[in-house]
């Protein structure tokens, strides 16, 4: 898909905050390249209705078109449910019970949008990064964790933990968001990654987090190995494992340190594959 010239147009629109260009999505659909189509539509934040129109009008393989239509319809229904919940909460004008006094204070003081929060941070407040992470958790805005990584008062590890937490919670039923900022130690982040891989098979989510916040970490190769093993793609699995073993002795600065945390994580997950993985 990325050998198509239209991906440069889509990238230009995204970088310069211009209205999205759908031509690349049209071309990917005509080629029945459903993997790149879903990736690009997510990257461009296309509404589910737009995805549905493109699936119905441009894909030519009937079976593939049917599957993607079901997916797009489910996404559209989820978006409608989210909008309905937000409307009912706004009309009620009440803070959901169970948030606690700190949550109420944050809900009152926090702007309704990220731009408003950034405007408040223009004065160079020392805790701007922490504020963005709190805002990300309170409003389930994972992108704010990426913005927060530019500030010196938070670590990339904190930002990655918040990003993963927000995305993981977005797949759960709506509940009041905690405003207590997680200050995880590396062992806790490693446990979070292991849990997402073992119990939820959230490999793509973990890989996206690593590529945003810790792209050079050998853990990327290990997660790729783990995913390939679970999916029984053993040739690919051996290649990723070979890369991981070769790279884990490299000296480098990583958000999640290789020794001891990545070592321990990889050993625990391999033993899980050998002893506890359902066959």
Tab-separated table of C-alpha atoms in Angstrom:
chain	number	residue	atom	x	y	z
A	1	UNK	CA	0.000	0.000	0.000
A	2	UNK	CA	2.821	2.424	0.772
A	3	UNK	CA	4.227	2.202	-2.732
A	4	UNK	CA	1.159	4.212	-3.784
A	5	UNK	CA	1.879	7.921	-4.359
A	6	UNK	CA	-1.262	8.932	-2.466
A	7	UNK	CA	0.224	8.048	0.909
A	8	UNK	CA	2.338	11.222	0.655
A	9	UNK	CA	-0.833	13.254	0.183
A	10	UNK	CA	-2.421	11.633	3.228
A	11	UNK	CA	0.730	12.237	5.270
A	12	UNK	CA	0.894	15.888	4.174
A	13	UNK	CA	-2.741	16.470	5.221
A	14	UNK	CA	-2.149	14.795	8.560
A	15	UNK	CA	1.047	16.701	9.361
A	16	UNK	CA	-0.453	20.073	8.442
A	17	UNK	CA	-3.833	19.422	10.064
A	18	UNK	CA	-5.645	19.692	6.739
A	19	UNK	CA	-8.916	17.893	5.951
A	20	UNK	CA	-8.211	14.223	5.353
A	21	UNK	CA	-7.691	12.948	1.828
A	22	UNK	CA	-9.558	9.712	1.154
A	23	UNK	CA	-7.855	8.904	-2.129
A	24	UNK	CA	-5.305	6.591	-0.526
A	25	UNK	CA	-8.087	4.697	1.239
A	26	UNK	CA	-9.936	4.385	-2.072
A	27	UNK	CA	-6.854	2.935	-3.781
A	28	UNK	CA	-6.160	0.504	-0.946
A	29	UNK	CA	-9.779	-0.652	-1.082
A	30	UNK	CA	-9.649	-1.129	-4.865
A	31	UNK	CA	-6.581	-3.329	-4.329
A	32	UNK	CA	-8.402	-5.227	-1.532
A	33	UNK	CA	-5.451	-4.390	0.748
A	34	UNK	CA	-7.551	-4.612	3.892
A	35	UNK	CA	-4.640	-4.577	6.366
A	36	UNK	CA	-3.233	-1.249	5.144
A	37	UNK	CA	-6.778	0.067	4.688
A	38	UNK	CA	-7.635	-0.511	8.352
A	39	UNK	CA	-4.275	0.882	9.436
A	40	UNK	CA	-4.671	4.062	7.378
A	41	UNK	CA	-8.306	4.609	8.351
A	42	UNK	CA	-7.318	4.363	12.017
A	43	UNK	CA	-4.331	6.660	11.468
A	44	UNK	CA	-6.544	9.246	9.766
A	45	UNK	CA	-9.258	8.842	12.433
A	46	UNK	CA	-11.935	8.272	9.822
A	47	UNK	CA	-15.482	8.124	11.197
A	48	UNK	CA	-17.045	4.696	11.019
A	49	UNK	CA	-19.643	5.937	8.526
A	50	UNK	CA	-16.875	7.027	6.138
A	51	UNK	CA	-15.152	3.646	6.462
A	52	UNK	CA	-18.467	1.942	5.792
A	53	UNK	CA	-19.025	3.960	2.610
A	54	UNK	CA	-15.563	3.127	1.278
A	55	UNK	CA	-15.905	-0.575	2.116
A	56	UNK	CA	-19.230	-0.748	0.288
A	57	UNK	CA	-18.112	1.261	-2.722
A	58	UNK	CA	-14.533	0.198	-3.464
A	59	UNK	CA	-13.685	-3.321	-2.193
A	60	UNK	CA	-14.265	-5.931	-4.883
A	61	UNK	CA	-13.899	-9.217	-2.972
A	62	UNK	CA	-17.390	-10.052	-1.711
A	63	UNK	CA	-16.345	-12.076	1.350
A	64	UNK	CA	-13.806	-9.459	2.432
A	65	UNK	CA	-16.333	-6.692	1.883
A	66	UNK	CA	-18.870	-8.504	4.059
A	67	UNK	CA	-16.421	-8.973	6.948
A	68	UNK	CA	-15.279	-5.343	6.829
A	69	UNK	CA	-18.887	-4.147	6.700
A	70	UNK	CA	-19.638	-6.046	9.919
A	71	UNK	CA	-16.536	-4.504	11.530
A	72	UNK	CA	-17.413	-0.970	10.423
A	73	UNK	CA	-21.018	-1.369	11.618
A	74	UNK	CA	-19.817	-2.488	15.051
A	75	UNK	CA	-17.466	0.496	15.274
A	76	UNK	CA	-20.289	2.858	14.255
A	77	UNK	CA	-22.579	1.419	16.940
A	78	UNK	CA	-19.852	1.799	19.552
A	79	UNK	CA	-19.279	5.427	18.558
A	80	UNK	CA	-23.010	6.124	18.822
A	81	UNK	CA	-23.152	4.532	22.282
A	82	UNK	CA	-20.174	6.623	23.431
A	83	UNK	CA	-21.818	9.813	22.131
A	84	UNK	CA	-25.092	8.929	23.853
A	85	UNK	CA	-23.349	8.333	27.169
A	86	UNK	CA	-21.509	11.639	26.911
A	87	UNK	CA	-24.742	13.499	26.086
A	88	UNK	CA	-26.599	11.972	29.015
A	89	UNK	CA	-23.759	12.824	31.394
A	90	UNK	CA	-23.583	16.400	30.107
A	91	UNK	CA	-27.351	16.873	30.478
A	92	UNK	CA	-27.281	15.458	33.996
A	93	UNK	CA	-24.578	17.917	34.964
A	94	UNK	CA	-23.324	15.668	37.735
A	95	UNK	CA	-20.009	14.034	38.399
A	96	UNK	CA	-20.484	10.234	38.527
A	97	UNK	CA	-20.365	8.809	42.015
A	98	UNK	CA	-17.233	7.118	43.268
A	99	UNK	CA	-14.625	9.480	41.881
A	100	UNK	CA	-13.707	10.991	45.217
A	101	UNK	CA	-12.909	14.569	46.148
A	102	UNK	CA	-9.730	14.746	44.062
A	103	UNK	CA	-11.617	13.550	40.981
A	104	UNK	CA	-14.313	16.180	41.539
A	105	UNK	CA	-11.702	18.923	41.835
A	106	UNK	CA	-10.028	17.775	38.615
A	107	UNK	CA	-13.342	17.480	36.775
A	108	UNK	CA	-14.211	21.051	37.735
A	109	UNK	CA	-10.825	22.574	36.930
A	110	UNK	CA	-9.890	20.570	33.831
A	111	UNK	CA	-10.767	22.156	30.476
A	112	UNK	CA	-13.137	20.208	28.267
A	113	UNK	CA	-10.566	19.898	25.472
A	114	UNK	CA	-6.851	19.297	25.187
A	115	UNK	CA	-6.184	22.647	23.478
A	116	UNK	CA	-7.611	24.471	26.468
A	117	UNK	CA	-5.320	22.551	28.778
A	118	UNK	CA	-2.276	23.296	26.640
A	119	UNK	CA	-3.180	26.988	26.692
A	120	UNK	CA	-3.066	26.861	30.472
A	121	UNK	CA	0.387	25.270	30.282
A	122	UNK	CA	1.887	28.022	28.117
A	123	UNK	CA	3.236	29.797	31.180
A	124	UNK	CA	5.899	27.137	31.596
A	125	UNK	CA	4.458	25.410	34.634
A	126	UNK	CA	6.901	22.920	36.114
A	127	UNK	CA	4.267	20.163	36.278
A	128	UNK	CA	2.885	20.494	32.750
A	129	UNK	CA	3.719	16.892	31.842
A	130	UNK	CA	2.067	15.531	34.978
A	131	UNK	CA	-0.990	17.646	34.265
A	132	UNK	CA	-1.238	16.254	30.755
A	133	UNK	CA	-1.028	12.687	32.045
A	134	UNK	CA	-3.771	13.382	34.589
A	135	UNK	CA	-5.856	14.893	31.812
A	136	UNK	CA	-5.183	11.832	29.627
A	137	UNK	CA	-6.433	9.493	32.345
A	138	UNK	CA	-9.426	11.593	33.335
A	139	UNK	CA	-10.708	12.052	29.775
A	140	UNK	CA	-9.278	8.868	28.234
A	141	UNK	CA	-7.146	10.791	25.731
A	142	UNK	CA	-4.137	8.589	25.025
A	143	UNK	CA	-2.546	11.127	22.658
A	144	UNK	CA	-1.962	13.488	25.556
A	145	UNK	CA	0.491	10.923	26.943
A	146	UNK	CA	2.486	11.370	23.726
A	147	UNK	CA	2.401	15.167	24.126
A	148	UNK	CA	3.428	14.833	27.780
A	149	UNK	CA	6.593	12.972	26.755
A	150	UNK	CA	7.989	16.304	25.525
A	151	UNK	CA	8.034	17.695	29.091
A	152	UNK	CA	10.857	17.149	31.561
A	153	UNK	CA	8.753	16.478	34.654
A	154	UNK	CA	7.655	13.031	33.450
A	155	UNK	CA	9.536	10.010	32.142
A	156	UNK	CA	8.881	8.112	28.939
A	157	UNK	CA	8.068	5.102	31.110
A	158	UNK	CA	5.269	7.046	32.852
A	159	UNK	CA	3.927	8.213	29.496
A	160	UNK	CA	3.959	4.690	28.085
A	161	UNK	CA	2.155	3.308	31.148
A	162	UNK	CA	-0.585	5.954	30.876
A	163	UNK	CA	-0.907	5.412	27.102
A	164	UNK	CA	-1.332	1.660	27.601
A	165	UNK	CA	-3.754	2.161	30.505
A	166	UNK	CA	-6.008	4.516	28.535
A	167	UNK	CA	-6.119	2.240	25.488
A	168	UNK	CA	-6.752	-0.850	27.624
A	169	UNK	CA	-9.600	0.902	29.475
A	170	UNK	CA	-11.148	2.067	26.210
A	171	UNK	CA	-12.013	-1.567	25.476
A	172	UNK	CA	-13.783	-1.986	28.832
A	173	UNK	CA	-17.270	-0.802	29.910
A	174	UNK	CA	-17.447	2.899	30.729
A	175	UNK	CA	-16.429	3.547	34.330
A	176	UNK	CA	-15.358	6.645	36.237
A	177	UNK	CA	-11.712	7.305	35.403
A	178	UNK	CA	-9.218	7.492	38.202
A	179	UNK	CA	-7.348	10.761	38.530
A	180	UNK	CA	-4.539	9.290	40.597
A	181	UNK	CA	-1.488	9.524	38.393
A	182	UNK	CA	0.303	6.198	38.126
A	183	UNK	CA	3.968	6.479	38.950
A	184	UNK	CA	4.925	2.978	37.957
A	185	UNK	CA	8.256	1.381	38.565
A	186	UNK	CA	9.774	-0.595	35.679
A	187	UNK	CA	8.665	-3.916	37.151
A	188	UNK	CA	5.035	-2.748	37.148
A	189	UNK	CA	5.221	-1.638	33.514
A	190	UNK	CA	6.793	-4.978	32.581
A	191	UNK	CA	3.934	-6.753	34.390
A	192	UNK	CA	1.411	-4.583	32.528
A	193	UNK	CA	2.957	-5.542	29.176
A	194	UNK	CA	3.053	-9.230	30.121
A	195	UNK	CA	-0.616	-9.162	31.149
A	196	UNK	CA	-1.706	-7.479	27.912
A	197	UNK	CA	0.139	-10.091	25.858
A	198	UNK	CA	-0.847	-13.157	27.879
A	199	UNK	CA	-4.458	-12.490	28.759
A	200	UNK	CA	-5.672	-10.130	26.029
A	201	UNK	CA	-3.375	-10.923	23.082
A	202	UNK	CA	-2.955	-7.156	22.722
A	203	UNK	CA	0.273	-7.496	20.755
A	204	UNK	CA	-0.406	-4.645	18.336
A	205	UNK	CA	-1.212	-2.304	21.231
A	206	UNK	CA	2.011	-3.171	23.063
A	207	UNK	CA	4.092	-2.844	19.889
A	208	UNK	CA	2.579	0.575	19.141
A	209	UNK	CA	3.424	1.735	22.670
A	210	UNK	CA	7.006	0.518	22.372
A	211	UNK	CA	7.480	2.079	18.940
A	212	UNK	CA	6.220	5.428	20.250
A	213	UNK	CA	8.024	5.564	23.593
A	214	UNK	CA	10.863	3.009	23.399
A	215	UNK	CA	11.437	2.107	19.723
A	216	UNK	CA	14.998	0.778	20.032
A	217	UNK	CA	14.251	-1.565	22.909
A	218	UNK	CA	14.999	-5.250	22.141
A	219	UNK	CA	11.636	-5.970	23.771
A	220	UNK	CA	10.060	-5.064	20.403
A	221	UNK	CA	11.676	-8.167	18.892
A	222	UNK	CA	10.575	-10.313	21.830
A	223	UNK	CA	6.933	-9.238	21.569
A	224	UNK	CA	7.065	-9.980	17.822
A	225	UNK	CA	8.475	-13.430	18.655
A	226	UNK	CA	5.745	-14.051	21.235
A	227	UNK	CA	2.984	-13.018	18.833
A	228	UNK	CA	4.366	-15.201	16.027
A	229	UNK	CA	4.629	-18.194	18.387
A	230	UNK	CA	1.043	-17.830	19.582
A	231	UNK	CA	-0.107	-17.527	15.960
A	232	UNK	CA	1.937	-20.631	14.993
A	233	UNK	CA	4.061	-18.684	12.483
A	234	UNK	CA	7.187	-20.554	13.495
A	235	UNK	CA	9.544	-19.361	10.760
A	236	UNK	CA	8.863	-15.742	11.621
A	237	UNK	CA	8.970	-16.685	15.291
A	238	UNK	CA	12.537	-18.035	15.077
A	239	UNK	CA	13.735	-14.941	13.202
A	240	UNK	CA	12.381	-12.566	15.842
A	241	UNK	CA	13.811	-14.677	18.663
A	242	UNK	CA	17.215	-14.752	16.993
A	243	UNK	CA	17.157	-10.945	16.704
A	244	UNK	CA	16.123	-10.530	20.322
A	245	UNK	CA	18.863	-12.825	21.638
A	246	UNK	CA	21.441	-11.012	19.509
A	247	UNK	CA	20.331	-7.531	20.604
A	248	UNK	CA	19.741	-8.001	24.302
A	249	UNK	CA	23.453	-7.722	25.063
A	250	UNK	CA	23.670	-4.316	23.367
A	251	UNK	CA	24.381	-1.295	25.517
A	252	UNK	CA	21.701	1.315	25.094
A	253	UNK	CA	19.470	3.764	26.916
A	254	UNK	CA	15.942	2.425	27.073
A	255	UNK	CA	12.781	3.520	28.859
A	256	UNK	CA	12.368	-0.016	30.157
A	257	UNK	CA	15.832	-1.249	31.062
A	258	UNK	CA	16.929	-4.494	29.467
A	259	UNK	CA	18.656	-5.670	32.622
A	260	UNK	CA	16.925	-6.819	34.725
A	261	UNK	CA	13.394	-5.967	33.589
A	262	UNK	CA	13.294	-7.104	29.935
A	263	UNK	CA	15.380	-10.166	30.837
A	264	UNK	CA	12.958	-11.122	33.604
A	265	UNK	CA	9.896	-10.369	31.468
A	266	UNK	CA	11.145	-12.493	28.580
A	267	UNK	CA	12.063	-15.424	30.833
A	268	UNK	CA	8.682	-15.386	32.595
A	269	UNK	CA	6.788	-15.243	29.312
A	270	UNK	CA	8.803	-18.067	27.758
A	271	UNK	CA	8.091	-20.257	30.785
A	272	UNK	CA	4.430	-19.361	30.413
A	273	UNK	CA	4.519	-20.504	26.788
A	274	UNK	CA	6.173	-23.770	27.813
A	275	UNK	CA	4.072	-24.562	30.887
A	276	UNK	CA	0.904	-22.498	31.016
A	277	UNK	CA	-0.059	-21.633	27.455
A	278	UNK	CA	-3.263	-23.479	26.456
A	279	UNK	CA	-2.703	-26.040	23.723
